[in-house]
mmCIF file of C-alpha atoms in Angstrom:
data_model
loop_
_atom_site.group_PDB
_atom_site.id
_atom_site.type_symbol
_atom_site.label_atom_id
_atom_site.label_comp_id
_atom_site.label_asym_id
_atom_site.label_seq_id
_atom_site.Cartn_x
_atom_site.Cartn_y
_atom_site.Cartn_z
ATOM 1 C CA UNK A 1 92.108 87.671 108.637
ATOM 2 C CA UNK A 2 95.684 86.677 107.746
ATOM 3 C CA UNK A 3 97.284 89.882 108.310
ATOM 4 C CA UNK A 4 95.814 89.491 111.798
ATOM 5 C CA UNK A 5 96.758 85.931 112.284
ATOM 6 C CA UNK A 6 100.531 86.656 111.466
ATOM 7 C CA UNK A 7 100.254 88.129 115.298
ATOM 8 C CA UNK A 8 103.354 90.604 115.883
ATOM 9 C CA UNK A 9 104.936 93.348 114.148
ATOM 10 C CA UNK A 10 107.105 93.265 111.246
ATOM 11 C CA UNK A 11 108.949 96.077 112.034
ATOM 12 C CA UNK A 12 111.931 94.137 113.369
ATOM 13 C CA UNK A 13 111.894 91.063 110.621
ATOM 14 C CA UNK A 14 113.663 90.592 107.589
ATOM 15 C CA UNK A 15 114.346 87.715 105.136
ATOM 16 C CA UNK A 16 117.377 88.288 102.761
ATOM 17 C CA UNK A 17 117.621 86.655 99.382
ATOM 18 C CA UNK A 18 121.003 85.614 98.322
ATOM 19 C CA UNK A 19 120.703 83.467 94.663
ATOM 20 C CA UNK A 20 123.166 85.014 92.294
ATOM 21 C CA UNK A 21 126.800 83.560 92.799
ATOM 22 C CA UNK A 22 128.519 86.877 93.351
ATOM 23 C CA UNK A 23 131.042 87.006 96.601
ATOM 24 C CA UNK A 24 129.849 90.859 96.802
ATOM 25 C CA UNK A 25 126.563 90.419 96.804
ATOM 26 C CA UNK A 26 127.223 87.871 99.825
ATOM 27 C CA UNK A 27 129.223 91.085 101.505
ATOM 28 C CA UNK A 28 126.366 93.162 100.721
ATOM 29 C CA UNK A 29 123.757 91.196 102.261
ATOM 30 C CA UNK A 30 126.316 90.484 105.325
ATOM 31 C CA UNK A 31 126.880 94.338 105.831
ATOM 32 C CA UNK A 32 123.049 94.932 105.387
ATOM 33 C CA UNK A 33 122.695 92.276 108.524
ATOM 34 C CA UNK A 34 125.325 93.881 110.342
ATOM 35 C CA UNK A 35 123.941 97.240 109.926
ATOM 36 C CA UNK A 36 120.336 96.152 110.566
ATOM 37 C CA UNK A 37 121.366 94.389 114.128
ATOM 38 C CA UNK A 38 123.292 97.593 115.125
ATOM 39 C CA UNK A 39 120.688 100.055 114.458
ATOM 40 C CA UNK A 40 118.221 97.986 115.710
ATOM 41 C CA UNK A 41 120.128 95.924 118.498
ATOM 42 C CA UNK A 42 120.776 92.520 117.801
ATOM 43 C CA UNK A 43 118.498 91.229 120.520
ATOM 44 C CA UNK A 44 115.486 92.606 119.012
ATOM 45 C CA UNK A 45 115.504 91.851 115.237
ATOM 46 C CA UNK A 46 115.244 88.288 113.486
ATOM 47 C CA UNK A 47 116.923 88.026 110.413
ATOM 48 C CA UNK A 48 117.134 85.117 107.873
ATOM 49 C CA UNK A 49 119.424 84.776 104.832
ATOM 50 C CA UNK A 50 117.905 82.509 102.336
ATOM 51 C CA UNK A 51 119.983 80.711 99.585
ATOM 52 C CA UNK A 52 119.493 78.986 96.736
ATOM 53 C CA UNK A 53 120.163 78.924 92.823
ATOM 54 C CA UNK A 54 123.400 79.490 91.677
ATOM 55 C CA UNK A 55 124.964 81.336 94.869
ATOM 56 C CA UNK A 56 124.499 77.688 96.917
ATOM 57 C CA UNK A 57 128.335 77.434 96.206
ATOM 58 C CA UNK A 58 129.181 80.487 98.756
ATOM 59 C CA UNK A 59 127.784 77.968 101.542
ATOM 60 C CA UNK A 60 130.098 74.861 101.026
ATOM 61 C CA UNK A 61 132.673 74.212 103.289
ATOM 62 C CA UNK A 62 135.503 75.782 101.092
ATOM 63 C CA UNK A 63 133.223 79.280 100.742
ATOM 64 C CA UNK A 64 135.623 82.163 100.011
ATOM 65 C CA UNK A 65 133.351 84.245 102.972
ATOM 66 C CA UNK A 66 133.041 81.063 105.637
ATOM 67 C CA UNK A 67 134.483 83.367 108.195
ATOM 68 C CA UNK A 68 131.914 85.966 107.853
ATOM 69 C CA UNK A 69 129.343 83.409 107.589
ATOM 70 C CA UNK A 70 130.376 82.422 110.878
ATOM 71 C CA UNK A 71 130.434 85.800 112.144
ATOM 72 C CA UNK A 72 126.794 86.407 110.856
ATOM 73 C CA UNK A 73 125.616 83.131 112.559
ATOM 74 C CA UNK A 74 127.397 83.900 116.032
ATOM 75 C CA UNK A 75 125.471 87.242 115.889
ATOM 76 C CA UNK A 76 122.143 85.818 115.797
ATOM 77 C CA UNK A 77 121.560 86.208 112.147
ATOM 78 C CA UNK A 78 119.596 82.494 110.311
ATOM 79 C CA UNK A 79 121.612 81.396 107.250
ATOM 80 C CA UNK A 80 119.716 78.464 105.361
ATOM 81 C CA UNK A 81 120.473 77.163 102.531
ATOM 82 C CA UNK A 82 117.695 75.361 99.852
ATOM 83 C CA UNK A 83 117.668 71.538 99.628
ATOM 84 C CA UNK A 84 116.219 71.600 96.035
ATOM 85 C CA UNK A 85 119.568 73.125 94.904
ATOM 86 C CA UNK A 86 121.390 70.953 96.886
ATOM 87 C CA UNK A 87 120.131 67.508 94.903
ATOM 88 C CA UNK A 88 120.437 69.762 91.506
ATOM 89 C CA UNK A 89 124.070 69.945 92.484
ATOM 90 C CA UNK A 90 124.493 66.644 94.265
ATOM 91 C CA UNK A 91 125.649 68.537 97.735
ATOM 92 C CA UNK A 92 124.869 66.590 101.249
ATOM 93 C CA UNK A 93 124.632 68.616 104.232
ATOM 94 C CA UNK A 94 128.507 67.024 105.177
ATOM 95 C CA UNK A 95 129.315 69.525 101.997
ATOM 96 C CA UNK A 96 128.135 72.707 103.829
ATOM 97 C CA UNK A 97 129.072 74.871 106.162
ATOM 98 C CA UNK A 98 128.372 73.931 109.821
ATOM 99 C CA UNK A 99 126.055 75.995 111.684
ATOM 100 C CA UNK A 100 123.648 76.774 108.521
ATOM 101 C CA UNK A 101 119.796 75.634 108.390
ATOM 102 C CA UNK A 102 118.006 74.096 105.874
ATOM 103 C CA UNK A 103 114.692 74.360 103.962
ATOM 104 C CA UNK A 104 113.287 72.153 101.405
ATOM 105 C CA UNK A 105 112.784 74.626 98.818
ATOM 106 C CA UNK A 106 114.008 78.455 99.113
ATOM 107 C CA UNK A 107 111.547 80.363 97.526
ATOM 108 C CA UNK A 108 108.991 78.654 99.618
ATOM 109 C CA UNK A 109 111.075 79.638 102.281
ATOM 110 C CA UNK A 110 110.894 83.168 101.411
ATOM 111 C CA UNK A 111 106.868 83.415 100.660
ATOM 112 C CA UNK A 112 106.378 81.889 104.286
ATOM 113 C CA UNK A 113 108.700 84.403 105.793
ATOM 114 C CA UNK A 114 106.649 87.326 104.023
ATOM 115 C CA UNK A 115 103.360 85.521 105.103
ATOM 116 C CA UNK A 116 104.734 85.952 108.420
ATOM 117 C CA UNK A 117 105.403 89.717 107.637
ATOM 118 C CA UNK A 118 109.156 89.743 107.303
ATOM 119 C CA UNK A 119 110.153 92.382 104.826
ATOM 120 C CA UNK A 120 111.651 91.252 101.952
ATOM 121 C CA UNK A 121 115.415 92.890 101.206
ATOM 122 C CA UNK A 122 116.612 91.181 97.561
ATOM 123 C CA UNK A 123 120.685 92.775 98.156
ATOM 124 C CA UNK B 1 97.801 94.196 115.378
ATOM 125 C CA UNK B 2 100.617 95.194 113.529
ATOM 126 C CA UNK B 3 98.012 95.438 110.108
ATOM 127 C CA UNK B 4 95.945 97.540 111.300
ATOM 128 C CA UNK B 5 98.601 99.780 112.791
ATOM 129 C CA UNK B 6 99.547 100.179 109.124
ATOM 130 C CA UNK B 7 96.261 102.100 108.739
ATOM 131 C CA UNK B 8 95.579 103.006 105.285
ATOM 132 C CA UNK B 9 95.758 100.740 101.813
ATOM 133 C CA UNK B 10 99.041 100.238 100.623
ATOM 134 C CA UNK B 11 98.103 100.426 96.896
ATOM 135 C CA UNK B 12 99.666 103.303 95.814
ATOM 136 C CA UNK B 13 102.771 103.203 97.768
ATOM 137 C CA UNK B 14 106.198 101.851 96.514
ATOM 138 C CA UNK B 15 109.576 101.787 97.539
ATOM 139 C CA UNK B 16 112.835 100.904 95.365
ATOM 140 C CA UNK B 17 115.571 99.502 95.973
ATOM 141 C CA UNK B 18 118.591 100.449 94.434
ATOM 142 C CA UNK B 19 122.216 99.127 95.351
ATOM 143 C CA UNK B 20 124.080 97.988 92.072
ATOM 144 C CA UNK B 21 126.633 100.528 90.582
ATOM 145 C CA UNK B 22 124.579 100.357 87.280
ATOM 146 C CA UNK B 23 123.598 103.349 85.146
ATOM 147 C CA UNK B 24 120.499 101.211 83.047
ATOM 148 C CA UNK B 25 119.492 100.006 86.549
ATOM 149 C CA UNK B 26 119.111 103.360 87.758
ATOM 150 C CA UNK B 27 116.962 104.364 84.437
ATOM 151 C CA UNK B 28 114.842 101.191 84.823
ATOM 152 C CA UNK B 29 113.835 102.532 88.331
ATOM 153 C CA UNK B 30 113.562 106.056 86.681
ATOM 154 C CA UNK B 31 111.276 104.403 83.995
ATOM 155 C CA UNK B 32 109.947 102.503 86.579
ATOM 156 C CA UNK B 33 108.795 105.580 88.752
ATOM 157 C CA UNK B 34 107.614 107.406 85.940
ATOM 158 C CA UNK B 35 104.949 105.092 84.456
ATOM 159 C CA UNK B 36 103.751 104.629 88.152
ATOM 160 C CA UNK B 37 103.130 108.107 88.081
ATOM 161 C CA UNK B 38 101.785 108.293 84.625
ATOM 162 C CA UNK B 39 99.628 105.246 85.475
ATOM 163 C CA UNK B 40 97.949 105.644 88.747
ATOM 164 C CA UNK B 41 97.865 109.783 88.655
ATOM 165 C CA UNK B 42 101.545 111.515 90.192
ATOM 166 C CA UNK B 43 99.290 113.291 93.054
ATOM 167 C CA UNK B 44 97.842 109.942 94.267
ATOM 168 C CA UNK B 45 101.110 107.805 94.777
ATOM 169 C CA UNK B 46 103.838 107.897 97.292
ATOM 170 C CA UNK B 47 106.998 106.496 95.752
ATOM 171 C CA UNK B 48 110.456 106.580 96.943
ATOM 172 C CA UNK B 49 114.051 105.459 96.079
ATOM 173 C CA UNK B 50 115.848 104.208 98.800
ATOM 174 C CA UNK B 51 120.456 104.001 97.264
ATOM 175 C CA UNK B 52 123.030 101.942 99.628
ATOM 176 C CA UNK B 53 125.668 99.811 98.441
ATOM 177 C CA UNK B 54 127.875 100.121 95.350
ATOM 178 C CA UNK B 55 124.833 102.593 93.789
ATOM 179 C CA UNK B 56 125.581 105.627 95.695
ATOM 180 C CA UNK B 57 128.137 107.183 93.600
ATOM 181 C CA UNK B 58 125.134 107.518 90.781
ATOM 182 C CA UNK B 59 124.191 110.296 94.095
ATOM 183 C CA UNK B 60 126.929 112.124 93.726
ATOM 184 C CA UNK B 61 127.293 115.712 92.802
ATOM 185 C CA UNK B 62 128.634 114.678 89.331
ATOM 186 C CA UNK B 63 126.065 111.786 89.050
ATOM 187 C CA UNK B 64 126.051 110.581 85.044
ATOM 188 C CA UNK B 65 121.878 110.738 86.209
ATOM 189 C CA UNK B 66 122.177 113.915 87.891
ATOM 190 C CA UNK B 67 119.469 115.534 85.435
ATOM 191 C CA UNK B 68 117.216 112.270 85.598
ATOM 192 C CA UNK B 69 117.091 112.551 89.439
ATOM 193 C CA UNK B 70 116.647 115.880 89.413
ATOM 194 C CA UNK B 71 113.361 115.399 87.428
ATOM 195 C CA UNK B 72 111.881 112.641 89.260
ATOM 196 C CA UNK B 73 112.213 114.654 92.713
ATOM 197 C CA UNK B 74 110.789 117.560 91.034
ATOM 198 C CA UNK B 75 108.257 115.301 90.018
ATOM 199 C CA UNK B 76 107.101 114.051 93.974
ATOM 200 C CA UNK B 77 109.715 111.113 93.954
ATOM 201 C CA UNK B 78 111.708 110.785 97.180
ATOM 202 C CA UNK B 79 114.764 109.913 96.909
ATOM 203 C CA UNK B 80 117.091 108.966 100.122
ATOM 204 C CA UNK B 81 120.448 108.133 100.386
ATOM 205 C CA UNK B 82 122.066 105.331 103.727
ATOM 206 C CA UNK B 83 124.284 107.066 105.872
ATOM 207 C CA UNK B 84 126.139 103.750 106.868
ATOM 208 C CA UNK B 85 127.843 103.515 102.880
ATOM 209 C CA UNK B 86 128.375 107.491 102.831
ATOM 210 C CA UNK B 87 130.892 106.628 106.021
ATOM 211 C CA UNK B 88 131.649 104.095 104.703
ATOM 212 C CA UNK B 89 132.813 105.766 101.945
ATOM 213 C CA UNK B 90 133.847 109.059 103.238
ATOM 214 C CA UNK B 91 131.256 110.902 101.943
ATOM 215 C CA UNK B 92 129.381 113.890 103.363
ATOM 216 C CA UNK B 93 126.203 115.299 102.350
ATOM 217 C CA UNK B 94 128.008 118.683 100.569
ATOM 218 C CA UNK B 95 129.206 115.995 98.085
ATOM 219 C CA UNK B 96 125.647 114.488 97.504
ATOM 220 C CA UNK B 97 123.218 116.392 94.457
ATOM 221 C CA UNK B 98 120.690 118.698 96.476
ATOM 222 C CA UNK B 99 117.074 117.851 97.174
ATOM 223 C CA UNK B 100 117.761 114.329 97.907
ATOM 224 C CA UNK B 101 117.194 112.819 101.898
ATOM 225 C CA UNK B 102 119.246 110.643 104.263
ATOM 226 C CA UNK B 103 118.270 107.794 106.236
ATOM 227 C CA UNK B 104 120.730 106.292 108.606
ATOM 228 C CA UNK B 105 120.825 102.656 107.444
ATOM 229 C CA UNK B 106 118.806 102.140 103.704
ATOM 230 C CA UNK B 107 118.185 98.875 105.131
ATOM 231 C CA UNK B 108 116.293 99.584 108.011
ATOM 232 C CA UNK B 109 114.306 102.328 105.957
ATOM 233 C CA UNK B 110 113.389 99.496 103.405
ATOM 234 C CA UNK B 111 111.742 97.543 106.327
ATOM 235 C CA UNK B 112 110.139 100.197 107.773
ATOM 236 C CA UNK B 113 108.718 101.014 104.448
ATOM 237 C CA UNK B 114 107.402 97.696 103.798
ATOM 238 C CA UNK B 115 106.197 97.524 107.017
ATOM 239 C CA UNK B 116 104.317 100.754 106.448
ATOM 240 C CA UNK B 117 102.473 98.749 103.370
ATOM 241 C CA UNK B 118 104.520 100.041 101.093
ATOM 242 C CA UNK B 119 105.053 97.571 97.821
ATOM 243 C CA UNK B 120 108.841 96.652 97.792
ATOM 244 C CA UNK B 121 110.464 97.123 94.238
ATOM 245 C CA UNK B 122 113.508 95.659 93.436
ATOM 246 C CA UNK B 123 114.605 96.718 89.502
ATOM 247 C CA UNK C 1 91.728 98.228 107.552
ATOM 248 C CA UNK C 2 93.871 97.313 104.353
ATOM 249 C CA UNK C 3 94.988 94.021 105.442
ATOM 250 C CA UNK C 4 91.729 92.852 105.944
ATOM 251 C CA UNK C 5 91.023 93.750 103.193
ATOM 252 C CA UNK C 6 92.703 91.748 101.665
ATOM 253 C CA UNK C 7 91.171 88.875 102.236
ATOM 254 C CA UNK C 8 93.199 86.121 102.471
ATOM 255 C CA UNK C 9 96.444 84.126 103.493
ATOM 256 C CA UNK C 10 99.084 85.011 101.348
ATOM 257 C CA UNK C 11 100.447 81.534 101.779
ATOM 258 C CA UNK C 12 100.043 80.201 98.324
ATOM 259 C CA UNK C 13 100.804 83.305 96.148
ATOM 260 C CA UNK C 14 103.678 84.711 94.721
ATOM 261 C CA UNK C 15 104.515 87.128 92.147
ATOM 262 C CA UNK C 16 107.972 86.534 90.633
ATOM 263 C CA UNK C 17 109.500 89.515 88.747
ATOM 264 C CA UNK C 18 111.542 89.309 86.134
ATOM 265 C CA UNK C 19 113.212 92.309 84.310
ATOM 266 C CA UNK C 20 116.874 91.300 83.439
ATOM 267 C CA UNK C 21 117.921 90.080 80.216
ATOM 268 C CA UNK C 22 119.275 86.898 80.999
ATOM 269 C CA UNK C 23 118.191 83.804 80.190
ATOM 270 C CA UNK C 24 119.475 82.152 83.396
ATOM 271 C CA UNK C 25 117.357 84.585 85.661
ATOM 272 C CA UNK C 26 114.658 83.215 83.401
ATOM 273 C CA UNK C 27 115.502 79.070 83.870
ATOM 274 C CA UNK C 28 115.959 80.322 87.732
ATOM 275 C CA UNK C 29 112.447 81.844 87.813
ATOM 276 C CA UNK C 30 110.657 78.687 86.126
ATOM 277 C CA UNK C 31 112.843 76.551 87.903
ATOM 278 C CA UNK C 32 111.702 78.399 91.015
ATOM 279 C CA UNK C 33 107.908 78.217 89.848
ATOM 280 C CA UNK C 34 108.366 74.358 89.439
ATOM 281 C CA UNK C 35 109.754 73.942 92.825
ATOM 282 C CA UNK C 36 106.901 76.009 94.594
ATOM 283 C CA UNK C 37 104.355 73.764 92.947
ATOM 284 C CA UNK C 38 105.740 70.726 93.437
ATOM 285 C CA UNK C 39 106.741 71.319 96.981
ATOM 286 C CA UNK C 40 102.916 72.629 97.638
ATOM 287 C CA UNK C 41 100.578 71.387 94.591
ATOM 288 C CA UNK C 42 100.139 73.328 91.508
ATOM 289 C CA UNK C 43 96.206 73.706 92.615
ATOM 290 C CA UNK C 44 96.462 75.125 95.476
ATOM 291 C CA UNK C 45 99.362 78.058 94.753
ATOM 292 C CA UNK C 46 99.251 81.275 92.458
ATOM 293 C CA UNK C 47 102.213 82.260 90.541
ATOM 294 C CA UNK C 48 102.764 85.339 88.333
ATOM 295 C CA UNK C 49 105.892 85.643 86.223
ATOM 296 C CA UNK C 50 105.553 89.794 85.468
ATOM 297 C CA UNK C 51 107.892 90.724 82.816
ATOM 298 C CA UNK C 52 109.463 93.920 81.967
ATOM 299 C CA UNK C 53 112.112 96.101 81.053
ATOM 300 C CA UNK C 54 115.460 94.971 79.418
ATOM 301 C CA UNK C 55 113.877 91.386 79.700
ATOM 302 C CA UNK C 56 110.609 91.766 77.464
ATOM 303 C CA UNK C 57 112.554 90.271 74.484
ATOM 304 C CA UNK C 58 112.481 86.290 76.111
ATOM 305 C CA UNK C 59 108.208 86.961 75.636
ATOM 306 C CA UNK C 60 108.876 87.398 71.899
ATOM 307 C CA UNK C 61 107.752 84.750 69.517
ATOM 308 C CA UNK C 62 111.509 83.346 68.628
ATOM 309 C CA UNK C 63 112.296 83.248 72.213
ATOM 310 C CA UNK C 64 115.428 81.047 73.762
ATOM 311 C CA UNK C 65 112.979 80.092 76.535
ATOM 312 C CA UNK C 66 109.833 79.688 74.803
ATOM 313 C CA UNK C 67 109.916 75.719 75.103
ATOM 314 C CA UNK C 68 109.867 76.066 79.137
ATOM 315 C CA UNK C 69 107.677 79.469 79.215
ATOM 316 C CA UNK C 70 105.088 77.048 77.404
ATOM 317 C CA UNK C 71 105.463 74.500 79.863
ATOM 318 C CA UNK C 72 104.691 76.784 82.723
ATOM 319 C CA UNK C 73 102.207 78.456 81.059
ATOM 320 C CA UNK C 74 100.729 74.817 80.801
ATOM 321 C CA UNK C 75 101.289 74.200 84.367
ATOM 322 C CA UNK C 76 99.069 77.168 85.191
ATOM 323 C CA UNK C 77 101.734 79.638 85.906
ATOM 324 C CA UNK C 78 100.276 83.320 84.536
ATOM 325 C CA UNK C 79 102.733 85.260 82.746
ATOM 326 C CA UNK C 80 102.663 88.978 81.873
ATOM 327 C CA UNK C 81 103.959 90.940 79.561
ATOM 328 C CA UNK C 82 103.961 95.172 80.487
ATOM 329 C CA UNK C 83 103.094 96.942 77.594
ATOM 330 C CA UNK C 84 104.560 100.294 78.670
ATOM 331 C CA UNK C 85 107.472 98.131 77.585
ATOM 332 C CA UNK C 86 106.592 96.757 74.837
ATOM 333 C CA UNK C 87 105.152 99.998 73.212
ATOM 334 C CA UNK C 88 109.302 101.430 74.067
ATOM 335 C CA UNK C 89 109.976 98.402 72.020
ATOM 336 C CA UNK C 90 107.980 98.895 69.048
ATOM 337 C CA UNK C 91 106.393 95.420 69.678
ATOM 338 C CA UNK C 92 102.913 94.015 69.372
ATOM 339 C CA UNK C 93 100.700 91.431 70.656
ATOM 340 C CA UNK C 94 101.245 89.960 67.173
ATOM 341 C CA UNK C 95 105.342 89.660 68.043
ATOM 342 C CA UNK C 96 104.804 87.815 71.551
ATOM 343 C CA UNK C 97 104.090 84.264 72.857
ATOM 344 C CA UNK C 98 101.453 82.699 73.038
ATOM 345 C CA UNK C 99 99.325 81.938 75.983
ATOM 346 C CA UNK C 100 100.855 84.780 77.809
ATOM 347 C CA UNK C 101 98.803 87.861 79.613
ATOM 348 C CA UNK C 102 99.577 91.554 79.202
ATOM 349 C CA UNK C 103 99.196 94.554 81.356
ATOM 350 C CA UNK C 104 99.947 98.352 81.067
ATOM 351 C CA UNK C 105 102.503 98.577 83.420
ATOM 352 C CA UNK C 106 104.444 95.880 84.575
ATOM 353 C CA UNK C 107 105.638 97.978 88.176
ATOM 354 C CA UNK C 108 101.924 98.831 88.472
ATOM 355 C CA UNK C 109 101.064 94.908 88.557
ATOM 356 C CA UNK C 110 104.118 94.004 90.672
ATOM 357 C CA UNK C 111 102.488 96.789 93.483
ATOM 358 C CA UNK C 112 99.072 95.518 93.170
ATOM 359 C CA UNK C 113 99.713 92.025 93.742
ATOM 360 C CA UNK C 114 102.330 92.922 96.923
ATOM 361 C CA UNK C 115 98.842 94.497 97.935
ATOM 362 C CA UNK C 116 96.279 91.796 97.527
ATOM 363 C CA UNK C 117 99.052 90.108 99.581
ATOM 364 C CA UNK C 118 100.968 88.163 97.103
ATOM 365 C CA UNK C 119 104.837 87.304 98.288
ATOM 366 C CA UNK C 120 107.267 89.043 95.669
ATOM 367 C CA UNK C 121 110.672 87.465 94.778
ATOM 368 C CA UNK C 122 113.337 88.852 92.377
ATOM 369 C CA UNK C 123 115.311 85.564 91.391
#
């Protein structure tokens, strides 16, 4: 019964993973966002950016896109970023970006998020 | 409900994603497609091929996999091009190789697809 | 009535795909692997490692990765080799690693698992 359980729609939920340590890959994925909220309206969609691996850099507080970041989060849009990669690199949460979430382990992250009937976008 | 909505088994249904400006990644998906289709019986499967990002040039009129494409939509493939990076990159659909479709945002068609039960493919 | 189906939470179960030739994608997927075990015990989660494509050469017997693809393989990680692949490849059971599972196509495996409700993520 799990697909019942999960309770509502997907239609309007995505999780975005972001592991590769590629700026355009981070303006893909914040472009996808931004398109997503405006055909969908931002008030009705919940989206999550999920990173971990080697593009964890992108979120410190010296990121080459920090202002877009920003923009994303001001528009509704979850960035978190994985704790597991964090100790790998020695990064404290005074590193990051302000704003951003956090999850113990990112791929976790994204099998709860499907679970939950997100889609799944890999930019 | 949202499962059940879906209706029917989502076994035979993919989409791909393509977004990367890469010639091998668009013959991966072509590969890809193909053995589906040689696999579970071309009549039985619904596949499509969903381009945004830096891979929609390899849509364009003078596409280096103009003749590929060609033979997988001959062959039942869909295969749909995003609006948004057309604007974005000034191209209309007169400069696009015939046959193919248009969604408005490739994003939103890869969560409605998903949503749908399709199996998301990322090569 | 697919998702019914289905049988059962999702929670647990993940299919990882892995078709790049790069051995870093490869130490991200097994370090991935690791950290979804550890964070939720290695008895109580499924992980597949399907392989494919441009990657099929880290399964071969004088692989770069073969120490760690061992020690996943030990861990109760199942990984696949697609033979659709390997047949392009000129390369037999004989060539490959052991311990490791093969199927006929490695998209094919990817779709059914997304359907027996198996997260997917392309590290």
């Amino acid at each position: 019964m799990a697909a019942i359980a999960q309770g509502q729609p997907a239609k309007n939920r995505a999780v975005f993973q972001v592991s590769d340590a590629d700026p355009q890959k981070w303006n893909l994925t914040l472009n996808n966002a931004k398109n997503v909220q405006d055909d969908l309206g931002s008030e009705s969609v919940d989206l999550e950016i999920v990173v971990y691996g080697p593009a964890i850099g992108m979120l410190k507080g010296d990121s080459p896109v920090a202002k877009r970041i920003a923009d994303a989060l001001k528009s509704g849009v979850k960035v978190v970023a994985c704790e597991n990669t964090m100790k790998a690199q020695k990064l404290v949460h005074a590193d990051m970006l302000p704003g951003i979430g956090y999850v113990p382990a990112g791929v976790v992250e994204l099998m709860k998020k499907q679970h939950e009937g997100y889609a799944y976008i890999r930019p």
